[in-house]
Each structure stands twice: as structure tokens, then as C-alpha cells.
mmCIF file of C-alpha atoms in Angstrom:
data_model
loop_
_atom_site.group_PDB
_atom_site.id
_atom_site.type_symbol
_atom_site.label_atom_id
_atom_site.label_comp_id
_atom_site.label_asym_id
_atom_site.label_seq_id
_atom_site.Cartn_x
_atom_site.Cartn_y
_atom_site.Cartn_z
ATOM 1 C CA ALA A 1 -0.017 0.000 -0.007
ATOM 2 C CA THR A 2 1.017 3.619 -0.762
ATOM 3 C CA ALA A 3 4.164 2.365 -2.554
ATOM 4 C CA PHE A 4 4.528 5.341 -4.805
ATOM 5 C CA ILE A 5 2.694 7.961 -2.799
ATOM 6 C CA GLY A 6 3.375 11.469 -3.916
ATOM 7 C CA SER A 7 5.899 10.532 -6.633
ATOM 8 C CA THR A 8 6.337 12.202 -10.039
ATOM 9 C CA ILE A 9 6.671 9.613 -12.761
ATOM 10 C CA ASN A 10 6.358 10.126 -16.538
ATOM 11 C CA SER A 11 5.525 6.534 -17.444
ATOM 12 C CA ILE A 12 4.934 3.229 -15.535
ATOM 13 C CA THR A 13 5.022 -0.122 -17.358
ATOM 14 C CA ILE A 14 4.575 -3.424 -15.669
ATOM 15 C CA GLU A 15 5.300 -6.054 -18.307
ATOM 16 C CA ASP A 16 3.469 -9.324 -18.659
ATOM 17 C CA GLN A 17 3.792 -11.377 -15.454
ATOM 18 C CA THR A 18 3.860 -15.110 -15.051
ATOM 19 C CA ASN A 19 2.559 -14.814 -11.543
ATOM 20 C CA PRO A 20 -0.561 -12.884 -10.490
ATOM 21 C CA TYR A 21 0.132 -9.701 -8.590
ATOM 22 C CA SER A 22 -1.999 -7.277 -6.612
ATOM 23 C CA ILE A 23 -1.911 -3.449 -6.384
ATOM 24 C CA GLY A 24 -2.641 -2.282 -2.872
ATOM 25 C CA ASP A 25 -4.817 0.506 -1.448
ATOM 26 C CA GLY A 26 -3.540 3.939 -2.373
ATOM 27 C CA ALA A 27 -0.462 2.512 -4.119
ATOM 28 C CA PHE A 28 -0.248 5.610 -6.419
ATOM 29 C CA TYR A 29 -1.982 8.046 -4.220
ATOM 30 C CA ASN A 30 -1.184 11.646 -5.209
ATOM 31 C CA THR A 31 1.367 10.337 -7.751
ATOM 32 C CA THR A 32 1.747 12.449 -10.871
ATOM 33 C CA PHE A 33 2.186 10.423 -14.042
ATOM 34 C CA GLN A 34 0.944 10.451 -17.630
ATOM 35 C CA THR A 35 1.007 6.772 -18.855
ATOM 36 C CA PHE A 36 0.250 3.645 -16.959
ATOM 37 C CA ASN A 37 0.571 0.271 -18.662
ATOM 38 C CA LEU A 38 -0.118 -2.697 -16.457
ATOM 39 C CA GLY A 39 0.715 -5.983 -18.014
ATOM 40 C CA THR A 40 -1.303 -9.206 -17.630
ATOM 41 C CA ASN A 41 -2.058 -11.058 -14.500
ATOM 42 C CA ILE A 42 -3.324 -8.308 -12.121
ATOM 43 C CA SER A 43 -5.222 -10.335 -9.446
ATOM 44 C CA SER A 44 -6.687 -7.493 -7.454
ATOM 45 C CA LEU A 45 -6.878 -3.728 -7.368
ATOM 46 C CA GLY A 46 -7.209 -2.002 -4.060
ATOM 47 C CA THR A 47 -9.311 1.136 -3.298
ATOM 48 C CA TYR A 48 -8.170 4.669 -4.044
ATOM 49 C CA VAL A 49 -5.248 3.213 -6.045
ATOM 50 C CA PHE A 50 -4.860 6.270 -8.431
ATOM 51 C CA THR A 51 -6.651 8.862 -6.281
ATOM 52 C CA SER A 52 -5.335 12.455 -6.211
ATOM 53 C CA GLU A 53 -6.125 14.683 -3.191
ATOM 54 C CA THR A 54 -6.727 17.648 -5.426
ATOM 55 C CA PRO A 55 -7.919 17.776 -9.016
ATOM 56 C CA ASP A 56 -5.123 16.694 -11.379
ATOM 57 C CA THR A 57 -5.385 18.137 -14.909
ATOM 58 C CA ASN A 58 -2.501 16.090 -16.215
ATOM 59 C CA LEU A 59 -3.902 13.671 -18.782
ATOM 60 C CA MET A 60 -3.520 10.057 -17.583
ATOM 61 C CA ASN A 61 -3.686 7.136 -20.029
ATOM 62 C CA ILE A 62 -4.484 3.704 -18.371
ATOM 63 C CA ASN A 63 -4.259 0.183 -19.730
ATOM 64 C CA LEU A 64 -5.406 -2.439 -17.185
ATOM 65 C CA VAL A 65 -5.127 -6.061 -18.186
ATOM 66 C CA PHE A 66 -6.371 -8.848 -15.789
ATOM 67 C CA ASN A 67 -5.593 -12.421 -16.893
ATOM 68 C CA ASN A 68 -7.586 -15.425 -15.781
ATOM 69 C CA GLN A 69 -8.695 -13.594 -12.587
ATOM 70 C CA ASP A 70 -12.369 -13.750 -11.531
ATOM 71 C CA ASN A 71 -14.460 -11.160 -9.736
ATOM 72 C CA VAL A 72 -12.057 -8.267 -10.063
ATOM 73 C CA VAL A 73 -13.800 -4.932 -9.096
ATOM 74 C CA ILE A 74 -12.708 -1.463 -10.064
ATOM 75 C CA SER A 75 -14.177 0.385 -7.103
ATOM 76 C CA ASN A 76 -15.389 3.825 -6.133
ATOM 77 C CA GLY A 77 -12.595 6.345 -5.769
ATOM 78 C CA THR A 78 -10.035 4.341 -7.796
ATOM 79 C CA PHE A 79 -9.502 7.382 -10.122
ATOM 80 C CA LYS A 80 -10.824 10.198 -7.886
ATOM 81 C CA ASN A 81 -9.856 13.717 -9.095
ATOM 82 C CA ARG A 82 -8.000 12.371 -12.174
ATOM 83 C CA THR A 83 -8.314 13.514 -15.768
ATOM 84 C CA LEU A 84 -8.287 10.423 -17.942
ATOM 85 C CA GLY A 85 -7.221 10.174 -21.586
ATOM 86 C CA ASN A 86 -7.494 6.791 -23.151
ATOM 87 C CA VAL A 87 -8.577 3.979 -20.855
ATOM 88 C CA THR A 88 -8.606 0.262 -21.794
ATOM 89 C CA ILE A 89 -9.611 -2.472 -19.422
ATOM 90 C CA GLU A 90 -9.744 -6.169 -20.207
ATOM 91 C CA ASN A 91 -9.676 -9.598 -18.464
ATOM 92 C CA THR A 92 -8.649 -12.504 -20.629
ATOM 93 C CA SER A 93 -10.175 -15.690 -19.318
ATOM 94 C CA GLY A 94 -11.776 -14.051 -16.342
ATOM 95 C CA ASN A 95 -14.267 -11.319 -15.384
ATOM 96 C CA TYR A 96 -14.343 -7.916 -13.944
ATOM 97 C CA SER A 97 -16.879 -5.325 -12.800
ATOM 98 C CA ILE A 98 -16.970 -1.594 -12.918
ATOM 99 C CA GLY A 99 -18.007 -0.723 -9.389
ATOM 100 C CA ASP A 100 -20.661 1.773 -8.339
ATOM 101 C CA SER A 101 -19.467 5.380 -9.030
ATOM 102 C CA ALA A 102 -16.040 4.040 -10.085
ATOM 103 C CA PHE A 103 -15.691 6.811 -12.891
ATOM 104 C CA ALA A 104 -18.257 9.267 -11.626
ATOM 105 C CA GLU A 105 -17.692 12.896 -12.511
ATOM 106 C CA LYS A 106 -14.630 12.224 -14.666
ATOM 107 C CA SER A 107 -13.277 13.657 -17.839
ATOM 108 C CA ILE A 108 -12.436 10.826 -20.059
ATOM 109 C CA GLY A 109 -11.158 10.813 -23.672
ATOM 110 C CA SER A 110 -11.983 7.319 -24.726
ATOM 111 C CA LEU A 111 -12.973 4.257 -22.732
ATOM 112 C CA THR A 112 -12.692 0.693 -24.144
ATOM 113 C CA LEU A 113 -13.915 -2.228 -22.083
ATOM 114 C CA LYS A 114 -12.601 -5.422 -23.650
ATOM 115 C CA ASP A 115 -13.695 -8.980 -22.935
ATOM 116 C CA GLY A 116 -14.528 -9.992 -19.419
ATOM 117 C CA VAL A 117 -16.783 -7.191 -18.156
ATOM 118 C CA VAL A 118 -19.856 -8.674 -16.331
ATOM 119 C CA SER A 119 -21.411 -5.505 -14.877
ATOM 120 C CA ILE A 120 -21.321 -1.762 -14.986
ATOM 121 C CA GLY A 121 -22.434 -0.586 -11.633
ATOM 122 C CA ALA A 122 -24.906 2.020 -10.495
ATOM 123 C CA SER A 123 -23.777 5.574 -11.257
ATOM 124 C CA ALA A 124 -20.549 4.127 -12.559
ATOM 125 C CA PHE A 125 -20.107 7.045 -15.035
ATOM 126 C CA SER A 126 -22.623 9.534 -13.645
ATOM 127 C CA GLY A 127 -21.839 13.181 -14.349
ATOM 128 C CA SER A 128 -18.813 12.256 -16.465
ATOM 129 C CA SER A 129 -17.786 13.903 -19.771
ATOM 130 C CA ILE A 130 -16.707 11.196 -22.260
ATOM 131 C CA ASN A 131 -15.816 11.446 -25.899
ATOM 132 C CA SER A 132 -16.367 7.764 -26.703
ATOM 133 C CA ILE A 133 -17.179 4.470 -24.943
ATOM 134 C CA THR A 134 -16.758 1.143 -26.673
ATOM 135 C CA ILE A 135 -17.729 -2.149 -25.102
ATOM 136 C CA GLU A 136 -16.314 -4.805 -27.410
ATOM 137 C CA ASP A 137 -18.027 -8.113 -28.072
ATOM 138 C CA GLN A 138 -18.266 -9.971 -24.836
ATOM 139 C CA THR A 139 -18.119 -13.668 -24.021
ATOM 140 C CA ASN A 140 -20.178 -13.182 -20.884
ATOM 141 C CA PRO A 141 -23.486 -11.302 -20.623
ATOM 142 C CA TYR A 142 -23.148 -8.001 -18.845
ATOM 143 C CA SER A 143 -25.529 -5.673 -17.125
ATOM 144 C CA ILE A 144 -25.757 -1.851 -17.013
ATOM 145 C CA GLY A 145 -26.783 -0.625 -13.554
ATOM 146 C CA ASN A 146 -29.282 2.000 -12.440
ATOM 147 C CA GLY A 147 -28.155 5.515 -13.484
ATOM 148 C CA ALA A 148 -24.881 4.106 -14.881
ATOM 149 C CA PHE A 149 -24.505 7.119 -17.203
ATOM 150 C CA TYR A 150 -26.869 9.496 -15.405
ATOM 151 C CA ASP A 151 -26.135 13.143 -16.346
ATOM 152 C CA ALA A 152 -23.090 11.995 -18.320
ATOM 153 C CA THR A 153 -22.146 13.827 -21.494
ATOM 154 C CA VAL A 154 -21.095 11.209 -24.049
ATOM 155 C CA GLN A 155 -20.724 11.611 -27.816
ATOM 156 C CA THR A 156 -20.524 8.101 -28.993
ATOM 157 C CA PHE A 157 -21.742 4.892 -27.240
ATOM 158 C CA ASN A 158 -20.752 1.547 -28.848
ATOM 159 C CA LEU A 159 -22.215 -1.224 -26.614
ATOM 160 C CA THR A 160 -21.974 -4.460 -28.440
ATOM 161 C CA GLY A 161 -23.258 -8.029 -27.995
ATOM 162 C CA ASN A 162 -24.479 -9.646 -24.798
ATOM 163 C CA ILE A 163 -26.100 -6.939 -22.776
ATOM 164 C CA SER A 164 -28.303 -8.825 -20.384
ATOM 165 C CA SER A 165 -30.067 -5.890 -18.663
ATOM 166 C CA VAL A 166 -30.236 -2.036 -18.583
ATOM 167 C CA GLY A 167 -31.124 -0.416 -15.238
ATOM 168 C CA ASN A 168 -33.539 2.369 -14.493
ATOM 169 C CA ASN A 169 -32.432 5.803 -15.768
ATOM 170 C CA ALA A 170 -29.139 4.348 -17.124
ATOM 171 C CA PHE A 171 -28.861 7.053 -19.710
ATOM 172 C CA LYS A 172 -31.109 9.808 -18.201
ATOM 173 C CA SER A 173 -29.943 13.370 -17.909
ATOM 174 C CA ASP A 174 -31.628 16.178 -15.875
ATOM 175 C CA ILE A 175 -29.133 18.635 -17.484
ATOM 176 C CA PRO A 176 -30.322 20.008 -20.860
ATOM 177 C CA ASP A 177 -27.811 18.646 -23.430
ATOM 178 C CA SER A 178 -27.821 19.819 -26.982
ATOM 179 C CA ASN A 179 -25.037 17.548 -28.050
ATOM 180 C CA PRO A 180 -26.251 14.717 -30.171
ATOM 181 C CA MET A 181 -25.496 11.285 -28.621
ATOM 182 C CA ASN A 182 -24.916 8.298 -30.940
ATOM 183 C CA ILE A 183 -25.850 5.018 -29.362
ATOM 184 C CA ASN A 184 -25.444 1.445 -30.657
ATOM 185 C CA LEU A 185 -26.918 -1.119 -28.235
ATOM 186 C CA VAL A 186 -26.655 -4.778 -29.232
ATOM 187 C CA PHE A 187 -28.363 -7.519 -27.251
ATOM 188 C CA ASN A 188 -27.286 -11.038 -28.186
ATOM 189 C CA ASN A 189 -29.300 -14.136 -27.310
ATOM 190 C CA GLN A 190 -30.864 -12.466 -24.292
ATOM 191 C CA ASP A 191 -34.553 -12.833 -23.544
ATOM 192 C CA ASN A 192 -36.857 -10.380 -21.779
ATOM 193 C CA VAL A 193 -34.533 -7.388 -21.895
ATOM 194 C CA VAL A 194 -36.403 -4.301 -20.656
#
């Protein structure tokens, strides 16, 4: 925990690992860096791993790859006060969840969720400003929680196959938004989707 607290780092790369490894609570708390590449085999991600105490306007690009790990959760506060550029998350041969409010009120350039996602939690992206979100074809069905994108400003949504359910007010906005939003929702082999 807090391994790199307060450090200034241009780029962090953890190359593909044979053994699973975990990243503890607050490991990069208040750390300034631009690019984060985490190789395969992350087994767990603690809370407030990338949190900044004050708003950080430095663009942060994240690549998270979990390999053969089940039930990984990206939790609330993981990216608190961060400005995110390109974010890619995947879990080969396992699954992961975007926890409740995990990316709430963030500025994100592009977000790509690759194979393995099983749920997008309540308010996961509420109040965020996102250029584009792509959820690539998924092996497992995945759900979109209540208010997942509530009051979010998103230009392009590309949600492909295997959506199992969409929660209440998932895409609702109480803020007048004149920006056109492009949405592509694909349900694959799912019955009784409401």
C-alpha cells in the first residue's frame, strides 16, 4: 500500500507477469504520471489506487489487463480527481466489474472495455464527460446498472453483444444537453430485456 505515494513519474510499465500480482490500497495516491501500462495477471486492485487529493489536470492514460482472474472490481474512488485520456480495461479468461461510481464525475477521452466485463455498476459514469465509450464483443453477458450514465455527456456509445439488462435511468440526464449522442446497443441471445 502507498508504494509510490506523492511521486512524480512520466511512465509506468509493468510487463506481462507469469505470477498474479496485486496493487494495494492507495499505491499511487497523489502520484503524478501520464501513462500507466499494467501487463497481464493483475489479481486485485485496491481502493483509491490512483486517487489524487486535489484535481489533477495532467492527462492520464491507463491500460489495465487482468488475466484469468475472476471477480475483479474497479471500485469507487479508484480514479478520484484524475483527468483520464485513453482508458482500456480487459480480463482474458476471467471477469471484472466496474463498481458503483467508479468513474463518476470524470473527464475521459476514450474508454474501451474489452472482454471480461460482467457488470457496470450504479452511477458508474454519472456526471462524467466522455468522448467515446466502446464495449467490445463480450463472451459473458453484462448488465448496465441504475443511473450508470446518469447526467453523463457522451458523444459516442458503442455497446456491443451480450447486454443482459439495462437499469433504471441508465442514460437519463436532468441537465439540458444539446449535443447529439450516438448509441449502438446490441443484445445477443438475451430474453426479456427491458
